XYZ file of C-alpha atoms in Angstrom:
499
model
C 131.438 95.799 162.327
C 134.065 95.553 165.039
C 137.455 96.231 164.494
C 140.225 93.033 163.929
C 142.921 92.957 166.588
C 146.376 93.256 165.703
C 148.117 90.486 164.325
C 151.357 88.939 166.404
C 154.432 91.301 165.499
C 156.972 89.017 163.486
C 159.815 87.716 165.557
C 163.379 88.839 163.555
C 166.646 88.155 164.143
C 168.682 91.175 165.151
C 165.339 93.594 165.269
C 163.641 94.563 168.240
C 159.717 94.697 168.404
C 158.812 98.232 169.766
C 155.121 99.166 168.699
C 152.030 99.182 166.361
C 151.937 101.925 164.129
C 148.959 100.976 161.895
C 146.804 98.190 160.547
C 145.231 97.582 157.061
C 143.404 95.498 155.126
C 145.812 92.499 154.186
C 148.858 93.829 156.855
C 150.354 95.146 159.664
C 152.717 97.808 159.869
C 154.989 97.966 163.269
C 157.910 99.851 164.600
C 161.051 98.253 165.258
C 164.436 98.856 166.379
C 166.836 97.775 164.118
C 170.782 96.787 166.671
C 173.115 96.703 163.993
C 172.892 99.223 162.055
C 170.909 101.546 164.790
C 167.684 102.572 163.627
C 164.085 102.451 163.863
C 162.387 100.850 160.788
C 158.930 99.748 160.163
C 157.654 96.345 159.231
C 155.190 95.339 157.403
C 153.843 92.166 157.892
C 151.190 90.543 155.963
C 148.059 88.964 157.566
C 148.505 85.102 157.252
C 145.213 84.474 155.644
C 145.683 86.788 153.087
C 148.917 85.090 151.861
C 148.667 82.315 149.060
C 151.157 80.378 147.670
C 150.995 82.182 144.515
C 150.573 85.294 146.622
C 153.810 84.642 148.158
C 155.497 84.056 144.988
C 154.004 86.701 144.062
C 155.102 89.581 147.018
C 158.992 88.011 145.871
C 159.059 89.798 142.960
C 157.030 93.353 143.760
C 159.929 93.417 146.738
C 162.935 93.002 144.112
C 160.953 95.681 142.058
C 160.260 97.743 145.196
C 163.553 97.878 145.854
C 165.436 98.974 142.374
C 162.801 101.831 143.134
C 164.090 102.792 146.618
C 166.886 104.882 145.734
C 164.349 107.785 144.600
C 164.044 110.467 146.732
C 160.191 110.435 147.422
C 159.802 106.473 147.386
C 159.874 104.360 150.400
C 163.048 103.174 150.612
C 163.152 99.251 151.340
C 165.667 97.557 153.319
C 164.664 94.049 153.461
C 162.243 91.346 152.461
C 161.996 88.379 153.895
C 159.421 85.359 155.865
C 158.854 84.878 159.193
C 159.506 80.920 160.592
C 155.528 80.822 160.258
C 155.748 81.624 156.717
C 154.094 85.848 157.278
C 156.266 87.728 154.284
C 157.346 91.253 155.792
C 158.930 93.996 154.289
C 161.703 96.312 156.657
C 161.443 99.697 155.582
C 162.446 103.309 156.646
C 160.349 104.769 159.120
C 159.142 108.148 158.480
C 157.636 109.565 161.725
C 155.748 112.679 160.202
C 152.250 112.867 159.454
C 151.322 111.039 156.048
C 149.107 113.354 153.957
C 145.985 111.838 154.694
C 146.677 113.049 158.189
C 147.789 116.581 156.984
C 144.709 117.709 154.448
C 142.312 116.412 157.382
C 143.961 118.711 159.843
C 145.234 121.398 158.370
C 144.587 123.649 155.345
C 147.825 122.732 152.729
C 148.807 126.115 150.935
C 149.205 126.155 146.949
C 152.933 126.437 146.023
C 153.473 123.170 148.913
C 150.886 120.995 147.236
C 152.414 121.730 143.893
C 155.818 120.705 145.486
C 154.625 117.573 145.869
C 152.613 117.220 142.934
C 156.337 117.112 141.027
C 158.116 115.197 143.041
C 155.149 112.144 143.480
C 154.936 112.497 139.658
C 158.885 112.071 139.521
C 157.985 108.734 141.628
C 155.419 107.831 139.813
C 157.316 108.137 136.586
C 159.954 106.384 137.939
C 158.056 103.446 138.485
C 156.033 103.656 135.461
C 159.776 103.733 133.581
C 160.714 100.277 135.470
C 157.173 98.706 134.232
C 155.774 99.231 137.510
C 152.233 100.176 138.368
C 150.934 101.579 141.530
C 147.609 101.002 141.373
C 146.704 102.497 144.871
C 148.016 106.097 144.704
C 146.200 108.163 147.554
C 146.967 110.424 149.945
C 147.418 107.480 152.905
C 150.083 106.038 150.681
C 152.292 109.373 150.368
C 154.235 109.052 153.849
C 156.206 112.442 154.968
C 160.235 112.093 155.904
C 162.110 113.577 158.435
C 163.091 116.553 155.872
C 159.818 117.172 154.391
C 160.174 115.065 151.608
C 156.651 113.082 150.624
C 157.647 109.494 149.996
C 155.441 106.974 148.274
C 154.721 103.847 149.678
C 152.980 100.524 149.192
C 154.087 99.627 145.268
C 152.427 96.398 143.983
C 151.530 95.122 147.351
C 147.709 95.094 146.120
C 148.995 92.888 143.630
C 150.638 90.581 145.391
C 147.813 89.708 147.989
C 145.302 89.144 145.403
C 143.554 85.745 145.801
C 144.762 83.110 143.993
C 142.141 82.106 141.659
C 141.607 85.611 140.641
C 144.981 87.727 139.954
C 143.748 90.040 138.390
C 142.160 91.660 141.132
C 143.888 95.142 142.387
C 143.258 96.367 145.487
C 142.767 100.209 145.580
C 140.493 102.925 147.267
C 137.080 104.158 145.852
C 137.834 107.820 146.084
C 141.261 108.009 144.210
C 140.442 105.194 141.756
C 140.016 106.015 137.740
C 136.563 105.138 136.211
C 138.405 102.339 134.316
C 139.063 100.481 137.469
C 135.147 99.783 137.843
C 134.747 98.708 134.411
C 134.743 94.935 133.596
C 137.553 94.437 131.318
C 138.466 98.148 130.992
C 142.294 98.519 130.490
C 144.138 99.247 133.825
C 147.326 101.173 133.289
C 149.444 103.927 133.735
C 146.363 106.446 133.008
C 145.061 104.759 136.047
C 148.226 105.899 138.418
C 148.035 109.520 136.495
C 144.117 109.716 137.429
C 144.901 108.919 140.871
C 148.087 111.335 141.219
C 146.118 114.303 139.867
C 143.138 113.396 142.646
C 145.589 113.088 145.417
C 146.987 116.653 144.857
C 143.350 117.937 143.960
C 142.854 116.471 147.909
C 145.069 118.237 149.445
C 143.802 121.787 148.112
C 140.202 120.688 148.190
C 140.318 119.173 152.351
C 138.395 115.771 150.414
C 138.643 113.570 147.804
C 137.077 114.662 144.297
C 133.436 113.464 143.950
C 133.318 113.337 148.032
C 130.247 115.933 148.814
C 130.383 117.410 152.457
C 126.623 117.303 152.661
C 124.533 113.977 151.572
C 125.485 110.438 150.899
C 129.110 109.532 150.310
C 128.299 105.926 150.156
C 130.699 103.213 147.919
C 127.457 103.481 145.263
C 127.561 107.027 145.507
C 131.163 107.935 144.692
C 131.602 105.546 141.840
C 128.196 106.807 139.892
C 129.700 110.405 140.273
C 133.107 109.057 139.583
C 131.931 107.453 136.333
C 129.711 110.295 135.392
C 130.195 113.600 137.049
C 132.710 116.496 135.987
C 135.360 117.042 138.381
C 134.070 119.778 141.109
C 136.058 123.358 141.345
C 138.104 122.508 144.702
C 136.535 125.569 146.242
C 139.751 127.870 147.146
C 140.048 131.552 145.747
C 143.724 130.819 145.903
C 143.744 128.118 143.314
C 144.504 129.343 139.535
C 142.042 128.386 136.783
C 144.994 127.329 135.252
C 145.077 124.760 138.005
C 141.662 123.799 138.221
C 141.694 123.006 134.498
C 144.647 120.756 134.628
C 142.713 118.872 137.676
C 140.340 117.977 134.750
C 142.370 117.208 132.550
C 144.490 114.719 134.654
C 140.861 113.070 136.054
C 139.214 113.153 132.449
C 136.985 110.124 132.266
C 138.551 107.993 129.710
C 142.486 107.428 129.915
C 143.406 109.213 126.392
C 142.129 112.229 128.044
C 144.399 112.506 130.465
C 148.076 113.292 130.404
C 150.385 110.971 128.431
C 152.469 110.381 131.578
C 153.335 111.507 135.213
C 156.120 113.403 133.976
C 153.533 115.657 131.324
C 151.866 116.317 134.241
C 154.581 117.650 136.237
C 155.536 119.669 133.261
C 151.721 120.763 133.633
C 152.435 121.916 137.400
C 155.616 123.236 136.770
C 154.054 125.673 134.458
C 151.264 126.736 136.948
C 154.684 127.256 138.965
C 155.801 130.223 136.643
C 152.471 131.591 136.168
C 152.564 132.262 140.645
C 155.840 133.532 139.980
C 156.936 130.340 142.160
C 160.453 128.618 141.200
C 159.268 125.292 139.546
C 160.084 122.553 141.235
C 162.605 119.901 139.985
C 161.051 117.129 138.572
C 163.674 113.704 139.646
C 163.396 110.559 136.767
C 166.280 108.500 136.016
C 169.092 110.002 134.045
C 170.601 107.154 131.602
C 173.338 108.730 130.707
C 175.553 106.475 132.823
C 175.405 103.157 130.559
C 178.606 102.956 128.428
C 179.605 100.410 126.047
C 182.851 98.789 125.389
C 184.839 96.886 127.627
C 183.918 98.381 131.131
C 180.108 98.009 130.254
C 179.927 95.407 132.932
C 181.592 97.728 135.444
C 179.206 100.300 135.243
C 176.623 98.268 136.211
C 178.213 98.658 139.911
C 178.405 102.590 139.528
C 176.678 105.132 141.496
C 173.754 106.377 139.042
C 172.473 110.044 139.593
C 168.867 111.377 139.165
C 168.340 113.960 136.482
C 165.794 117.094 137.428
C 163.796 118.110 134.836
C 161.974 121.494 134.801
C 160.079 123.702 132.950
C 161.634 125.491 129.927
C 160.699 129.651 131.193
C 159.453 131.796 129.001
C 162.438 134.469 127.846
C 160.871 137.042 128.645
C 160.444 136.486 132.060
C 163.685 138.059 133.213
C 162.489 138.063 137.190
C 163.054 134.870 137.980
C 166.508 132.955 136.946
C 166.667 129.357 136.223
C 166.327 126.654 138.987
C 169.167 124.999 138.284
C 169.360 122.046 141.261
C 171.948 119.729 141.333
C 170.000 116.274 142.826
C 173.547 115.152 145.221
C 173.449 118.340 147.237
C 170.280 117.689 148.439
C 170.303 114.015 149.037
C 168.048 111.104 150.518
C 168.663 110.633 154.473
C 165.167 110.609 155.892
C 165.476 108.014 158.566
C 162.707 106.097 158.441
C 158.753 105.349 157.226
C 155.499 103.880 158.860
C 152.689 103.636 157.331
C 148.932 104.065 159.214
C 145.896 102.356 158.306
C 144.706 101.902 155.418
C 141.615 104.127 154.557
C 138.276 102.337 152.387
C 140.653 99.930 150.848
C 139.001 97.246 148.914
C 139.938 94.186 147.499
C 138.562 94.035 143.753
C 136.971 96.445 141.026
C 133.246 96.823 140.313
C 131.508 97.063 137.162
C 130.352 100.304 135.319
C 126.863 98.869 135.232
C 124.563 97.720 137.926
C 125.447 94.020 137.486
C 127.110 91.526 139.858
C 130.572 93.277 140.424
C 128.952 96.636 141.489
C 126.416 94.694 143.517
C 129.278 93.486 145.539
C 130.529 97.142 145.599
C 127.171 98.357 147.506
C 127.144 95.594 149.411
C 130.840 96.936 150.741
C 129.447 100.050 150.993
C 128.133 100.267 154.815
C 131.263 98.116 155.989
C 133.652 100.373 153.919
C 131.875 103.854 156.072
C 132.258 102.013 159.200
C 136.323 101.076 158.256
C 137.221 104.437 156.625
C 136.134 105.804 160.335
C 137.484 103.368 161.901
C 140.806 103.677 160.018
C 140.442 107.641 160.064
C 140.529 107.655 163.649
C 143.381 105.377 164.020
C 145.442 107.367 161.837
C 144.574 110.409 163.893
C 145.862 108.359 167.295
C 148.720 106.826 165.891
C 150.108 109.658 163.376
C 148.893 113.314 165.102
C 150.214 116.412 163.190
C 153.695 117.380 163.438
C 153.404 121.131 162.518
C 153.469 122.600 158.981
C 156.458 121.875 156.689
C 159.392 124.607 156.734
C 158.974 126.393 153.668
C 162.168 125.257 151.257
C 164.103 127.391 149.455
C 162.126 127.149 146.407
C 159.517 129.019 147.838
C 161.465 132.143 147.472
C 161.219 134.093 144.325
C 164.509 135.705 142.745
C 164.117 138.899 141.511
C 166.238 141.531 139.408
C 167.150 142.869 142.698
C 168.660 140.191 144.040
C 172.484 140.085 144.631
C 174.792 138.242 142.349
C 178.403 138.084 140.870
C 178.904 140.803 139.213
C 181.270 138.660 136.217
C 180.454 137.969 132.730
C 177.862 134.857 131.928
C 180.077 132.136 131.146
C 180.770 131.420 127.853
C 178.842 128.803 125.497
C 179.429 124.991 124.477
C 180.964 124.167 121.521
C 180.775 121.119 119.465
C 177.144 120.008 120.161
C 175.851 116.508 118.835
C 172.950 114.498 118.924
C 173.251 110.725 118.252
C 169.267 109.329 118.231
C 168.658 105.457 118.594
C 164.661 104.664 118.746
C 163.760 106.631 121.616
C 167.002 107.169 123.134
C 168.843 110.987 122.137
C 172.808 110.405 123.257
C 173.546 114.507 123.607
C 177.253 115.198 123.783
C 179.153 118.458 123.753
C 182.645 120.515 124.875
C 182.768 122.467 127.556
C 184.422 125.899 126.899
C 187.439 127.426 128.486
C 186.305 128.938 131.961
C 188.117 129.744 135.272
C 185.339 129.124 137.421
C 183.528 126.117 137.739
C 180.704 125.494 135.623
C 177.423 123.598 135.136
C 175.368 122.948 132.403
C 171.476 122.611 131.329
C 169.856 120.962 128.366
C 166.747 122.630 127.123
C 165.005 119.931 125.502
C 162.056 120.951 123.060
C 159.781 117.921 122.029
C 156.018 117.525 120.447
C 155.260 121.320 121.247
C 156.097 120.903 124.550
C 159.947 122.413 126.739
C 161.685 121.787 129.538
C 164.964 121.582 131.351
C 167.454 118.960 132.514
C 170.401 119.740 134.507
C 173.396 117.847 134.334
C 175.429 118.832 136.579
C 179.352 119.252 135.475
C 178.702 116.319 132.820
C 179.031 116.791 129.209
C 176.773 114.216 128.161
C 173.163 112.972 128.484
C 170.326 110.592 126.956
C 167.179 111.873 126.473
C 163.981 109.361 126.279
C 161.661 110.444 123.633
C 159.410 108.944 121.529
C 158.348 111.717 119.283
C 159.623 111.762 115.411
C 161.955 114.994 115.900
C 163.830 116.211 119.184
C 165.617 119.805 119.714
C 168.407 120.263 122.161
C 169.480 123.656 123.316
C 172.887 123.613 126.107
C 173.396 126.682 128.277
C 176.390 126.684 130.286
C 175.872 128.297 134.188
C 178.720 129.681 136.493
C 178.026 127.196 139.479
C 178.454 130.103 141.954
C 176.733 133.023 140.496
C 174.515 131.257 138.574
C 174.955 133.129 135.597
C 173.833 131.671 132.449
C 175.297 131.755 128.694
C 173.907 134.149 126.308
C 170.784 132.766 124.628
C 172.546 134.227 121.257
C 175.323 132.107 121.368
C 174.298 128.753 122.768
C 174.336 125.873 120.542
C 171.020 124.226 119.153
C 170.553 120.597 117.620
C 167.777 118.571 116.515
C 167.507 114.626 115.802
């Protein structure tokens, strides 16, 4: 099998064509230099013959989606969507220059409390999406592009989808080695358990150095991964420095059938967060939409125009733990200013889902098999070429671990809320309360405690929140912090509330 040339780089209007960065089954990606405003950006173009009317009808709406999406701080963000004069659909994009993840685990060895790192903040993607009604369908670690601050950035939402054939839309493109059990099933429901499967094998990747069922000695053939995909337990990934606590959740999120696995992306952050606390590592902030913005009355339509912030969610810590104080991270210090993301090759992507038998849809599975060898090489060598490391990630300041030693204020903790209430409608918990009488400048927290399970929201200076939860009773506990020494309100005195 030789390798396709390059399609011919779109001609746009008030972008300059500067080179190929990678090539894929149904596109290719290319860097450009956008003159007003500066920047490079990369553009993905779509092959021509893999674009159908409906297809193109189709890639319309996954870019509106994509793009009520790109204000999250580890998805792609998307500029523009548009067609070419010769009717290509493209997609402009920020570029992210650093090596994707696929790169990284096949060049370096990825330490523990990074890969966990990500693990939250692709699950806060993930959930995002999942929240807007969008699937991914193709989560892996050549999708997870890495910005200019370290930041992994997911990329390539619903574009599966919208170059399916025609006359048979429910096809999903996605990659053997990532893919749920479900996905080579006839019929087999495809949906967010799917995305959850393939999150908790991406981060499994990066400890491992391979993908789950992917043996370093014998066959790894198409046949070959999806029988031990379908059938096999998930493999220890082999590291002395990985937890059992960790290996166990790596089960659970890859169990074979989806009510197995966790209920959502953001349960399995919650998961990570808590192997987190158990390395004595500060969990990491999980980022979901906060809803707390919509208001009713007369400027309801106004706020439709307003900024909305993204809530961080972490782990509730045990009280006992008195090393380590909360995380509290307030999501508009930090930001989203990476400038840019490319994407490389795509890596054993295929077009359509076998069948759990031996029967016509996994015959046409084996029969990709050699080809899809011959283009994972193919593509793994291209990625190498076009994306070479860029040196390991800085660690962040959450690598550091505060202890009783460390410095701090030496005031009183702040003083407690008052006048804590919980308004529930369906799913939705409105949480309101006062803020008490302080000099300094304070934030505030909202441990929420739901189905057995606790974690954390920050809220910045607000005073309000909604809460999204579906289960019949929900507790709400508000601490109050000083915002410089980061002290916290006594656990005696803060307010509790249930709805």
């Amino acid at each position: 099998m030789t390798r396709r040339p390059p399609s011919r780089p779109p001609e746009i209007p008030g972008f300059r064509y500067q080179r190929l960065l990678g090539s894929g089954g149904f596109a290719d990606v290319f860097l450009y230099e956008q003159e007003l405003p500066r920047r490079k950006v990369a553009v993905k173009a779509l092959l021509a013959d893999a674009v159908t009317p409906a297809g193109l009808a189709q890639f319309v709406d996954e870019a509106n989606l994509m793009a009520q999406l790109s204000t999250h701080p580890s998805i792609v963000t998307i500029y523009q969507a548009a067609t070419t004069a010769d009717g290509r659909p493209y997609l402009v994009m920020e570029y992210c220059p650093r090596p994707n993840l696929s790169v990284r685990y096949r060049n370096e060895r990825i330490g523990v409390a990074e890969s966990l790192r990500i693990a939250v903040r692709l699950a806060g993607a993930v959930e995002t999406a999942h929240r807007a009604g969008i699937l991914h369908r193709d989560i892996k670690p050549a999708n997870v592009l890495t910005t200019d601050y370290g930041w992994p950035a997911l990329t390539d939402f619903g574009i599966s989808v919208a170059t399916a054939a025609a006359d048979d839309t429910d096809q999903a493109g996605m990659s053997i080695p990532w893919a749920a059990p479900e996905f080579f099933a006839d019929d087999a429901p495809r949906g967010a358990g799917g995305d959850v499967y393939a999150l908790t094998a991406t981060v499994y990747t990066l400890l491992a150095g391979r993908s789950p069922f992917e043996q370093g000695r014998g066959s790894n053939s198409a046949l070959d991964l999806i029988t031990r995909i379908e059938r096999d337990p998930v493999p220890p990934t082999g590291r002395d420095d990985v937890p059992p606590s960790l290996e166990e959740l790596f089960r659970r999120g890859m169990a074979k059938r989806p009510e197995g696995r966790f209920s959502s992306a953001a349960a399995f952050a919650r998961a990570i967060q808590r192997v987190e606390q158990e390395l004595h590592l500060t969990p990491t902030a999980l980022d979901v939409p906060d809803a707390s913005w919509v208001e009713t009355g007369e400027d309801a339509e106004d706020q439709r125009t307003r900024v909305r912030s993204i809530s961080t969610v972490q782990v509730n810590r045990d009280p006992s733990a008195t090393r380590h104080r909360p995380a509290i991270i307030d999501p508009a210090a930090r930001g989203q200013e990476a400038a840019g993301a490319g994407r490389a090759a795509d890596e054993g992507d295929v077009g359509a889902p076998g069948s759990e038998r031996a029967g016509r849809r996994r015959n046409a599975w084996i029969a990709l098999g050699a080809a899809l060898v011959v283009v994972a090489a193919v593509a793994a060598m291209a990625i190498g070429a076009l994306n070479q490391p860029g040196g390991i990630e800085e660690p962040s300041p959450s690598d550091s671990v505060a202890t009783a030693d460390t410095p701090t204020a030496q005031q009183s903790p702040p003083p407690p809320v008052t006048d804590l209430d919980l308004d529930r409608t369906g799913d939705d918990v409105q949480v309101t309360w006062t803020a008490p009488k302080y000099e300094g400048e304070l934030e505030f927290v909202i441990v929420v405690t739901s189905g057995g399970d606790s974690w954390d929201l920050s809220t910045g200076s607000r005073t309000s929140s909604t809460i999204e939860d579906r289960a019949d009773q929900v507790c709400v506990t508000v601490k109050s912090i000083d915002a410089t020494s980061r002290k916290v309100s006594s656990d005696n005195g803060n307010p509790t509330a249930c709805a």
